Coordinates of C-alpha atoms and ligand atoms in Angstrom, one line a residue:
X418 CA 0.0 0.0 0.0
X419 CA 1.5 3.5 -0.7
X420 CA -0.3 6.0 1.7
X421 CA -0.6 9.9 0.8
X422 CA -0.1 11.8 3.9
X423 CA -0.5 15.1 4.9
X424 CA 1.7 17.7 2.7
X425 CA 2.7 19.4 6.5
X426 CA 4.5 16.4 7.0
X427 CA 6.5 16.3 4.3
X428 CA 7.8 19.8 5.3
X429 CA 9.4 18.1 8.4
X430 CA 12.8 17.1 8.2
X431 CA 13.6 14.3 10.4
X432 CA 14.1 15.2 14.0
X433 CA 17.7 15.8 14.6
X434 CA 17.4 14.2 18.5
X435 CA 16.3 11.4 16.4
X436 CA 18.6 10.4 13.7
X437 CA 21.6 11.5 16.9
X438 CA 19.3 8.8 18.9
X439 CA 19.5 6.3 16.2
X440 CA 23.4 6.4 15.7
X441 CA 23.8 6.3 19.5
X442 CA 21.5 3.4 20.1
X443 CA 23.1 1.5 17.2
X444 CA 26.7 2.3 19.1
X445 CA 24.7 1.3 22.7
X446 CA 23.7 -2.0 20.6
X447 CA 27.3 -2.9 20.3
X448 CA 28.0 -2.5 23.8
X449 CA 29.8 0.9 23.5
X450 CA 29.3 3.0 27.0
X451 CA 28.3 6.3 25.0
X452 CA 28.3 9.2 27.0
X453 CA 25.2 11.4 26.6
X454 CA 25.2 15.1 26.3
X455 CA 23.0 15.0 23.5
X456 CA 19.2 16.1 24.2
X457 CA 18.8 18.2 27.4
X458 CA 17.0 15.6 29.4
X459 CA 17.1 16.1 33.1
X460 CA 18.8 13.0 35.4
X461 CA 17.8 13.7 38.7
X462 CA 14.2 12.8 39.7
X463 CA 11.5 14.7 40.6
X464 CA 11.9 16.2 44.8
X465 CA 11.0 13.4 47.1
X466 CA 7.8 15.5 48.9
X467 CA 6.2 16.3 45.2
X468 CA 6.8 12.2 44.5
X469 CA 5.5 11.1 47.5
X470 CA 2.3 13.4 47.5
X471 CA 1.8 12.0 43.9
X472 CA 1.7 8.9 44.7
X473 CA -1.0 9.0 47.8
X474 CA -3.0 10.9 45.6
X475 CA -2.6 7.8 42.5
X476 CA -4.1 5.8 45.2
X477 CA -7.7 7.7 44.9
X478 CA -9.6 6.1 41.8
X479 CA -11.6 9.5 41.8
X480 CA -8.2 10.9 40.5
X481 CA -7.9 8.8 37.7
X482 CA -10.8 10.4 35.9
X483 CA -10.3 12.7 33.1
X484 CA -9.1 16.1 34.5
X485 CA -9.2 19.3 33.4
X486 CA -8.1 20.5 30.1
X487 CA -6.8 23.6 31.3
X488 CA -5.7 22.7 34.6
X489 CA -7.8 22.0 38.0
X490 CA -8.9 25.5 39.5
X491 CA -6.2 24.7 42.8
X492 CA -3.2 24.6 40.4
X493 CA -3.8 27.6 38.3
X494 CA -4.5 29.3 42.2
X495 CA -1.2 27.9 43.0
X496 CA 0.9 29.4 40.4
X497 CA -0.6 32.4 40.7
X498 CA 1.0 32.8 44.4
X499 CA 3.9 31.3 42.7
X500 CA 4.1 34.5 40.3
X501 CA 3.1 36.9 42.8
X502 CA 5.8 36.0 45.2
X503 CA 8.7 35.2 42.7
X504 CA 7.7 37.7 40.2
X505 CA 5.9 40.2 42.1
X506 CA 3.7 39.6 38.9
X507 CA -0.4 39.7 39.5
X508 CA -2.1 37.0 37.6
X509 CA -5.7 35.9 37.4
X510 CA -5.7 32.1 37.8
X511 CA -8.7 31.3 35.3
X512 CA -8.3 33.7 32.8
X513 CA -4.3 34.6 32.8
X514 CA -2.8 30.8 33.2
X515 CA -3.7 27.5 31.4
X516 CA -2.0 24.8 32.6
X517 CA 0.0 22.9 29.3
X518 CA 1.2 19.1 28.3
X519 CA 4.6 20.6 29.2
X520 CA 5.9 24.1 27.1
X521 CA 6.0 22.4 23.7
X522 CA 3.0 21.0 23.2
X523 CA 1.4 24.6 24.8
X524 CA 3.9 26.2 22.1
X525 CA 2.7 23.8 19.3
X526 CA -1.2 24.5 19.8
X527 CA -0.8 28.5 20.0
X528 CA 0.7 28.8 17.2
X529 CA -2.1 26.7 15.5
X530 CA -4.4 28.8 17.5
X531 CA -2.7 32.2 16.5
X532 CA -1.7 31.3 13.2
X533 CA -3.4 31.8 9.5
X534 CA -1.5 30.1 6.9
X535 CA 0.8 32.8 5.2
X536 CA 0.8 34.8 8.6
X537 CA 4.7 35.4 9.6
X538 CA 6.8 35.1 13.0
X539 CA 10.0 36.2 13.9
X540 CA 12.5 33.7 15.4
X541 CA 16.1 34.6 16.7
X542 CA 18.3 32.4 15.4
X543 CA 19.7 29.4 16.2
X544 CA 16.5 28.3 17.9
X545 CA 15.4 25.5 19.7
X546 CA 13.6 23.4 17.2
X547 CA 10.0 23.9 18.4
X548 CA 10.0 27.2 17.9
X549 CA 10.5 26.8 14.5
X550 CA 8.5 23.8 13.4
X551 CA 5.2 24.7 15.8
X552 CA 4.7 28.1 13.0
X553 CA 5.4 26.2 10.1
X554 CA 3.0 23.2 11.1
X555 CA 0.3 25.5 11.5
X556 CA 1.1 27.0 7.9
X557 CA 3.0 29.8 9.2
X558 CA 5.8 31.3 8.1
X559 CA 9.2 31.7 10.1
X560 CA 11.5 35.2 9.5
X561 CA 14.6 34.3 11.5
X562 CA 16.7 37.2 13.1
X563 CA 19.9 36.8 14.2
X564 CA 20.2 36.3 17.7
X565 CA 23.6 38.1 17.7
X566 CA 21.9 41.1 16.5
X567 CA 19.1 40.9 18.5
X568 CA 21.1 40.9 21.7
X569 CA 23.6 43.7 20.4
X570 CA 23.5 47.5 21.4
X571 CA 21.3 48.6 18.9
X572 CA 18.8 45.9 18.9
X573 CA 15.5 48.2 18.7
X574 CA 16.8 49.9 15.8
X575 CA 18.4 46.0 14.5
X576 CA 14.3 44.7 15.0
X577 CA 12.5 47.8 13.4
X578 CA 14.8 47.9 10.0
X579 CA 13.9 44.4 9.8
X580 CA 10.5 44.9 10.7
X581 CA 9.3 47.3 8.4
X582 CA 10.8 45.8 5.1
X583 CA 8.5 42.8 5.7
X584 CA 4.8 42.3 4.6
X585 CA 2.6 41.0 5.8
X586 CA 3.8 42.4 9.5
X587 CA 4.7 39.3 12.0
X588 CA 2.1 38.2 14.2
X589 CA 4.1 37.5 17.3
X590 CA 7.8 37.4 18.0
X591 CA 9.1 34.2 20.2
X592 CA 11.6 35.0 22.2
X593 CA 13.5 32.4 24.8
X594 CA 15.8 33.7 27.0
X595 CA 18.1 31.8 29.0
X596 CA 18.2 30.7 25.3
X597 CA 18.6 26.9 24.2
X598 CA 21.2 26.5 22.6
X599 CA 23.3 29.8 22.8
X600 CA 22.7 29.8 26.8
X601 CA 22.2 34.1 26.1
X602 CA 21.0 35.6 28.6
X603 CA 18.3 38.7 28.5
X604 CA 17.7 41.8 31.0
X605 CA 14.8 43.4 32.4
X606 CA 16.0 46.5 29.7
X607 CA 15.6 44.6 26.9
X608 CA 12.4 43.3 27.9
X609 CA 10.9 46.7 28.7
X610 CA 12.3 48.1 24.8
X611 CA 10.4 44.6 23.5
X612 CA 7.2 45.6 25.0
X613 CA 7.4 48.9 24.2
X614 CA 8.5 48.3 20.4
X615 CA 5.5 45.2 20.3
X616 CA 3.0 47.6 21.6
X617 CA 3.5 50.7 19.3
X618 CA 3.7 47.6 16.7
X619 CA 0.6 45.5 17.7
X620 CA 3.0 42.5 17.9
X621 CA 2.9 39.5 20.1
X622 CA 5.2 38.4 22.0
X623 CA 5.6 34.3 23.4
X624 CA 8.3 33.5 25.6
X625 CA 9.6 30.6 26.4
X626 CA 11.1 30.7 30.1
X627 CA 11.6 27.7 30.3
X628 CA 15.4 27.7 32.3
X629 CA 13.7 30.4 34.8
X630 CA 15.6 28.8 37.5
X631 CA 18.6 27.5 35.9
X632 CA 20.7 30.0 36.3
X633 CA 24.4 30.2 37.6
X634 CA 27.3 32.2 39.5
X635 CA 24.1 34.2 41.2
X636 CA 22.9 35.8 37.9
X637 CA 19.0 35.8 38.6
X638 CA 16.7 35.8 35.3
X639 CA 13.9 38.4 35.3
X640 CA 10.5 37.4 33.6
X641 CA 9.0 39.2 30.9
X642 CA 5.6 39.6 32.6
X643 CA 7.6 41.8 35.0
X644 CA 7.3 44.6 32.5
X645 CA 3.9 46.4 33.3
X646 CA 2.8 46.2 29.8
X647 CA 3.6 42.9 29.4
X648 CA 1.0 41.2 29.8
X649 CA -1.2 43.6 27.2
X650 CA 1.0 42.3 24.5
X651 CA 2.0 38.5 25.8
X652 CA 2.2 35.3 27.5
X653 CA 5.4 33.5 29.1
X654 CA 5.6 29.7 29.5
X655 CA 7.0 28.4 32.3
X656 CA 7.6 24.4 32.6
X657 CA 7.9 22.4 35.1
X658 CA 11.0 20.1 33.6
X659 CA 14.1 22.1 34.1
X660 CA 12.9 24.1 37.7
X661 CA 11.5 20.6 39.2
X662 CA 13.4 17.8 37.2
X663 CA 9.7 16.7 36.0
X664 CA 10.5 16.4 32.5
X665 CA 8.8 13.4 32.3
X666 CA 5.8 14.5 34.3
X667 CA 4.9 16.8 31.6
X668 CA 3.2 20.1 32.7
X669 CA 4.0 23.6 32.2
X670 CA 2.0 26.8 32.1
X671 CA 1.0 29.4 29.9
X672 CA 0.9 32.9 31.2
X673 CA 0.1 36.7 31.2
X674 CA -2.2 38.4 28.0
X675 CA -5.8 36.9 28.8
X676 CA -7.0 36.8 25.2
X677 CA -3.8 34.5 24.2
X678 CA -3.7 32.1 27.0
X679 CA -7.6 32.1 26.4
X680 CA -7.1 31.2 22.6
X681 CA -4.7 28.2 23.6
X682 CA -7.1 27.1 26.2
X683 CA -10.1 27.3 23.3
X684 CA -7.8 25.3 21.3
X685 CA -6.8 22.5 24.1
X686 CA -10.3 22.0 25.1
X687 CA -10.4 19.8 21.6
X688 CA -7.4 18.4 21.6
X689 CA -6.8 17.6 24.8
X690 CA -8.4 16.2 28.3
X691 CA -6.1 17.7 30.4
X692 CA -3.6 16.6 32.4
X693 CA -3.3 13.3 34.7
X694 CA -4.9 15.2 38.0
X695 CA -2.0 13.3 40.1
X696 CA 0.8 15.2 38.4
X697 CA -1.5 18.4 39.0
X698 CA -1.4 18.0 42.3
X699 CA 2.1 16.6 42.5
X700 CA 2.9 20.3 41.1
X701 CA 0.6 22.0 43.7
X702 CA 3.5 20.8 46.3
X703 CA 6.4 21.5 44.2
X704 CA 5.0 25.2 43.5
X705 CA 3.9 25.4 47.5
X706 CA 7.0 24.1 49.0
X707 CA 9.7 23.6 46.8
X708 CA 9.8 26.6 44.6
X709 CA 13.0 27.9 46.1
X710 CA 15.2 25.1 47.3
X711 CA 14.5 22.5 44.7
X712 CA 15.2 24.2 42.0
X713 CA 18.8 26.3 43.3
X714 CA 19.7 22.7 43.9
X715 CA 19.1 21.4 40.7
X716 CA 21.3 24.8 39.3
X717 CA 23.7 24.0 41.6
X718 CA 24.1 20.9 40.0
X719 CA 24.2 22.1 36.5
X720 CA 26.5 24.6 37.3
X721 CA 29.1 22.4 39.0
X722 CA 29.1 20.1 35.5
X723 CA 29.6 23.3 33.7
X724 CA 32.7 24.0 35.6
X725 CA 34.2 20.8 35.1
X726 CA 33.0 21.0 31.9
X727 CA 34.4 24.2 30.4
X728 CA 37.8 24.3 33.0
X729 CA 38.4 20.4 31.3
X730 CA 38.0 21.3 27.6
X731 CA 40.0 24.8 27.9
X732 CA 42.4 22.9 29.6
X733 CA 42.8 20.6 26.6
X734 CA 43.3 23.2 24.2
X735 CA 39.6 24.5 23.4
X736 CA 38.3 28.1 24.3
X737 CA 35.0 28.0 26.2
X738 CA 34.1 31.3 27.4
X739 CA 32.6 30.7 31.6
X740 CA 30.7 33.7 31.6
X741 CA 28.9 33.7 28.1
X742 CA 27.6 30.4 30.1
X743 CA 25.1 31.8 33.0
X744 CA 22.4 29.5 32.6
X745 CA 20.6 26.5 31.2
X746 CA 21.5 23.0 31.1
X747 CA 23.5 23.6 28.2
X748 CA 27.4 24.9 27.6
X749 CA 27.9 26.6 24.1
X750 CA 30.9 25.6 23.0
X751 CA 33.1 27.1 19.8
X752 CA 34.5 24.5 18.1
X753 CA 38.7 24.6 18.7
X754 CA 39.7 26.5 15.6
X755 CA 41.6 23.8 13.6
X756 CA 38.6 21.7 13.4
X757 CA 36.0 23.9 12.8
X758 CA 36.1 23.4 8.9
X759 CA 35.3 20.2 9.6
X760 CA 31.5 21.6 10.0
X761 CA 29.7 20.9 13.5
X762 CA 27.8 17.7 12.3
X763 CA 30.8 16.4 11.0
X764 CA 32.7 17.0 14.0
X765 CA 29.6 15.7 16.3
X766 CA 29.8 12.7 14.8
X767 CA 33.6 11.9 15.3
X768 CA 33.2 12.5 19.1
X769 CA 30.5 10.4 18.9
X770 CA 32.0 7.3 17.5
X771 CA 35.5 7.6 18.5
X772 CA 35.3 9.9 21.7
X773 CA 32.0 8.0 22.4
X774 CA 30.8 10.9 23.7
X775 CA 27.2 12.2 22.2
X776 CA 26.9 15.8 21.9
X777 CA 24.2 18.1 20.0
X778 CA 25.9 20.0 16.4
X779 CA 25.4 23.7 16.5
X780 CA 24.5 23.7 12.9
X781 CA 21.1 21.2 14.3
X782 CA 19.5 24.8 15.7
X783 CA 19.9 26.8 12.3
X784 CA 22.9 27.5 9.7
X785 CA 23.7 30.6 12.8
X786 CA 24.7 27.7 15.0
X787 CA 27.6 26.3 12.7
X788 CA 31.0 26.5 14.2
X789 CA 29.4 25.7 17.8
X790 CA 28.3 22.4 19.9
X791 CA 25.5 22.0 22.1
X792 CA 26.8 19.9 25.4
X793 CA 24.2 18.8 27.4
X794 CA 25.2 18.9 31.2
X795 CA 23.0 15.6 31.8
X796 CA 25.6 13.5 33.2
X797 CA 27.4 13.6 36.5
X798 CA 30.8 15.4 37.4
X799 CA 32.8 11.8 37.1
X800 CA 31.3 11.1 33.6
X801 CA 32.0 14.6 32.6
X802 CA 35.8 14.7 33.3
X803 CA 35.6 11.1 31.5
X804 CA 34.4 12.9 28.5
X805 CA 36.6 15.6 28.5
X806 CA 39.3 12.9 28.2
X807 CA 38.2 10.6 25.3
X808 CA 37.5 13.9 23.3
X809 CA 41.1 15.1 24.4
X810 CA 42.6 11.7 23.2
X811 CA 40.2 11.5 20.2
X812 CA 41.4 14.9 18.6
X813 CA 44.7 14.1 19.6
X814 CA 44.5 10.8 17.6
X815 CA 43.1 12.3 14.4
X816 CA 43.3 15.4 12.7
X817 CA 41.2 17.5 11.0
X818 CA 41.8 16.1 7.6
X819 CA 41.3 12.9 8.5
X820 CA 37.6 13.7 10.1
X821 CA 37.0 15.3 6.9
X822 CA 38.0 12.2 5.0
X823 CA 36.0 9.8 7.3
X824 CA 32.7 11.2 8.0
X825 CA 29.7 12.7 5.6
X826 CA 29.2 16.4 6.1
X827 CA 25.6 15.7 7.0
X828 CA 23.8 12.9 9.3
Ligands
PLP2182 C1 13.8 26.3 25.3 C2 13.0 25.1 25.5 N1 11.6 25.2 25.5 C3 10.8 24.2 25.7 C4 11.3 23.0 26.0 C5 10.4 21.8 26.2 O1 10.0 21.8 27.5 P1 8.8 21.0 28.1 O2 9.4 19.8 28.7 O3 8.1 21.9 29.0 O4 7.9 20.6 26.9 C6 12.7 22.8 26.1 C7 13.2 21.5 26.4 O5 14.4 21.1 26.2 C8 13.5 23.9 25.8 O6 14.9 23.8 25.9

């Protein structure tokens, strides 16, 4: 039989986590111990008083019902006071937050929600796939900007040039700072010029927030809904993965402009039933109790790997740059000089079959990311330092010429 899909899935190339997956599964297969600092898939579990609450409340059939769809009325509540006291940000539980399937499905269904086909979004670029793919799968179209120029002194003036040569205007503009994969970090100024510049524009703005908490050497990121006008020209979206090591749990929030988070919940009231009430509650705790210590510990965590991380590969001859690092779960890493013709797939695919060590290619975010890695800090301080060393003794066994000779430019 030869099927005829949709034309929206031909438009998808194949998932780059995926075809890096494949080649490290078929490596696993052969008994190789790769080491993964591919995808940025938290280790540590979930805190011990969110799990155990979860669990007593798995134990009531009543909760086993469908829940929902945008999120029992005791959550929203909860993450409300979670706002309010983090944020200092005022938020009206029913009609300013809808709980989400975690950040990228909430990402995926606005843009269906917001989206005509033809309509047009900006994107800073690299970008974390999502925020590409969600516009073009609901038939929009993506203008990328360059990040670099978007975080540069002049950025207003950067966004406006580029705005007005395009037509039809851009609906919304997603922004995602701490940014995956650059780890870029934005401040409250170039939020407040954002919302100014969207407002005289009548432009949206989404953004994602999802390493809130994952932030290092005591560099605090401010939310966007901290801006007064914020929230008469966007939403944020928070998630509960990174903060609460529940990326598994999948649940994240949607906040701020009323009319947008109202238009995702329209939208999720079809698609979905809402999520499994025993997580919802399981995140009443972790927002109630654990909203400042669980979360500084995971950091901690991630910024010890970085450390050893960054001090082990400038030791051995690369140039990692500790303070272009602040946050996420992510280093940004140039690639040492004499390899970098070698291209960042290329080179991603020599440390992962003969460094064994699986790391995401710059050039997997956008032609902007070429010439960088994505490292993943999702293993723990021993297995780092064992990294560091096989890449060390892999580049030291094989030069440039001969990565370019072995491997295919592309995966
Ligand atoms: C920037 C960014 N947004 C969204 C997500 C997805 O998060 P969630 O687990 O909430 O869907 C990730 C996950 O890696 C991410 O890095």
């Amino acid at each position: 039989m030869e099927f005829q899909f949709a034309d929206r899935l031909l438009k998808l190339p194949p998932y780059v986590f995926g075809k890096l997956n494949a080649l490290k599964l078929e490596l696993r297969r052969k008994g190789i111990d790769i080491i993964d600092l591919g995808m940025g898939n938290p280790d540590k579990g979930a805190p011990d008083s969110v799990v155990s609450k979860t669990l007593e409340v798995l134990k009531d059939p009543k909760t086993h019902r469908y829940s929902r769809s945008k999120g029992i009325s005791q959550l929203l509540k909860e993450v409300a006071v979670y706002y309010k006291k983090k944020y200092r940000v005022d938020l009206d539980p029913e009609k300013e937050i809808v709980a989400t399937i975690g950040s990228k499905e909430g990402l995926s269904h606005l843009a269906l929600a917001l989206l005509n086909p033809g309509d047009t979004v900006l994107v800073p670029a690299p970008a974390f796939p999502i925020h590409i793919w969600s516009v073009v799968l609901a038939g929009g179209n993506v203008i990328t900007i360059p990040l670099e120029k978007l975080l540069g002194p002049n950025f207003i003036e950067e966004l406006a040039k580029t705005y007005d040569s395009l037509w039809p205007k851009p609906k919304f503009i997603l922004l995602n700072f701490p940014h995956n994969p650059t780890t870029a970090v934005a401040d409250r100024n170039f939020y407040e010029k954002m919302t100014a510049f969207a407002l005289e524009n009548n432009l949206m703005i989404i953004h994602d927030f999802a390493y809130a908490d994952i932030t290092f050497d005591g560099y605090k990121a401010p939310s966007f809904l901290e801006i007064p006008d914020a929230k008469k020209i966007g939403v944020e979206f928070i998630t509960m993965s990174k903060s609460f090591s529940m990326a598994g749990w999948r649940i994240g929030f949607c906040l701020g402009n009323a009319q947008i988070v109202q238009a995702l919940e329209k939208i999720k009231g079809y698609y979905d039933y809402g999520i499994f009430t025993p997580v919802q509650v399981g995140s009443i705790i972790a927002l109630r109790h654990e909203w400042e210590e669980a979360p500084q510990k995971y950091a901690q965590i991630y910024e010890n790997r970085r450390n050893v991380l960054i001090e082990g590969l400038n030791k051995a001859g690369w140039n990692i740059d500790k303070n272009k690092n602040k946050a996420t779960m992510f280093v940004w890493a140039p690639i040492p000089e004499e390899y970098k013709k070698t291209g960042s797939v290329r080179f991603s695919r020599f440390l992962l079959e003969e460094a064994e060590v699986c790391v995401s290619p710059g050039n997997s975010f956008g032609e902007e990311g070429e010439g960088f890695l994505r490292i993943s800090l999702v293993e723990n301080e021993k297995r780092i330092q064992q990294a560091v060393k096989q890449i060390k003794k892999a580049m030291s066994s094989t030069s440039p010429e001969e990565v370019m000779e072995k491997y295919p430019a592309g995966f």
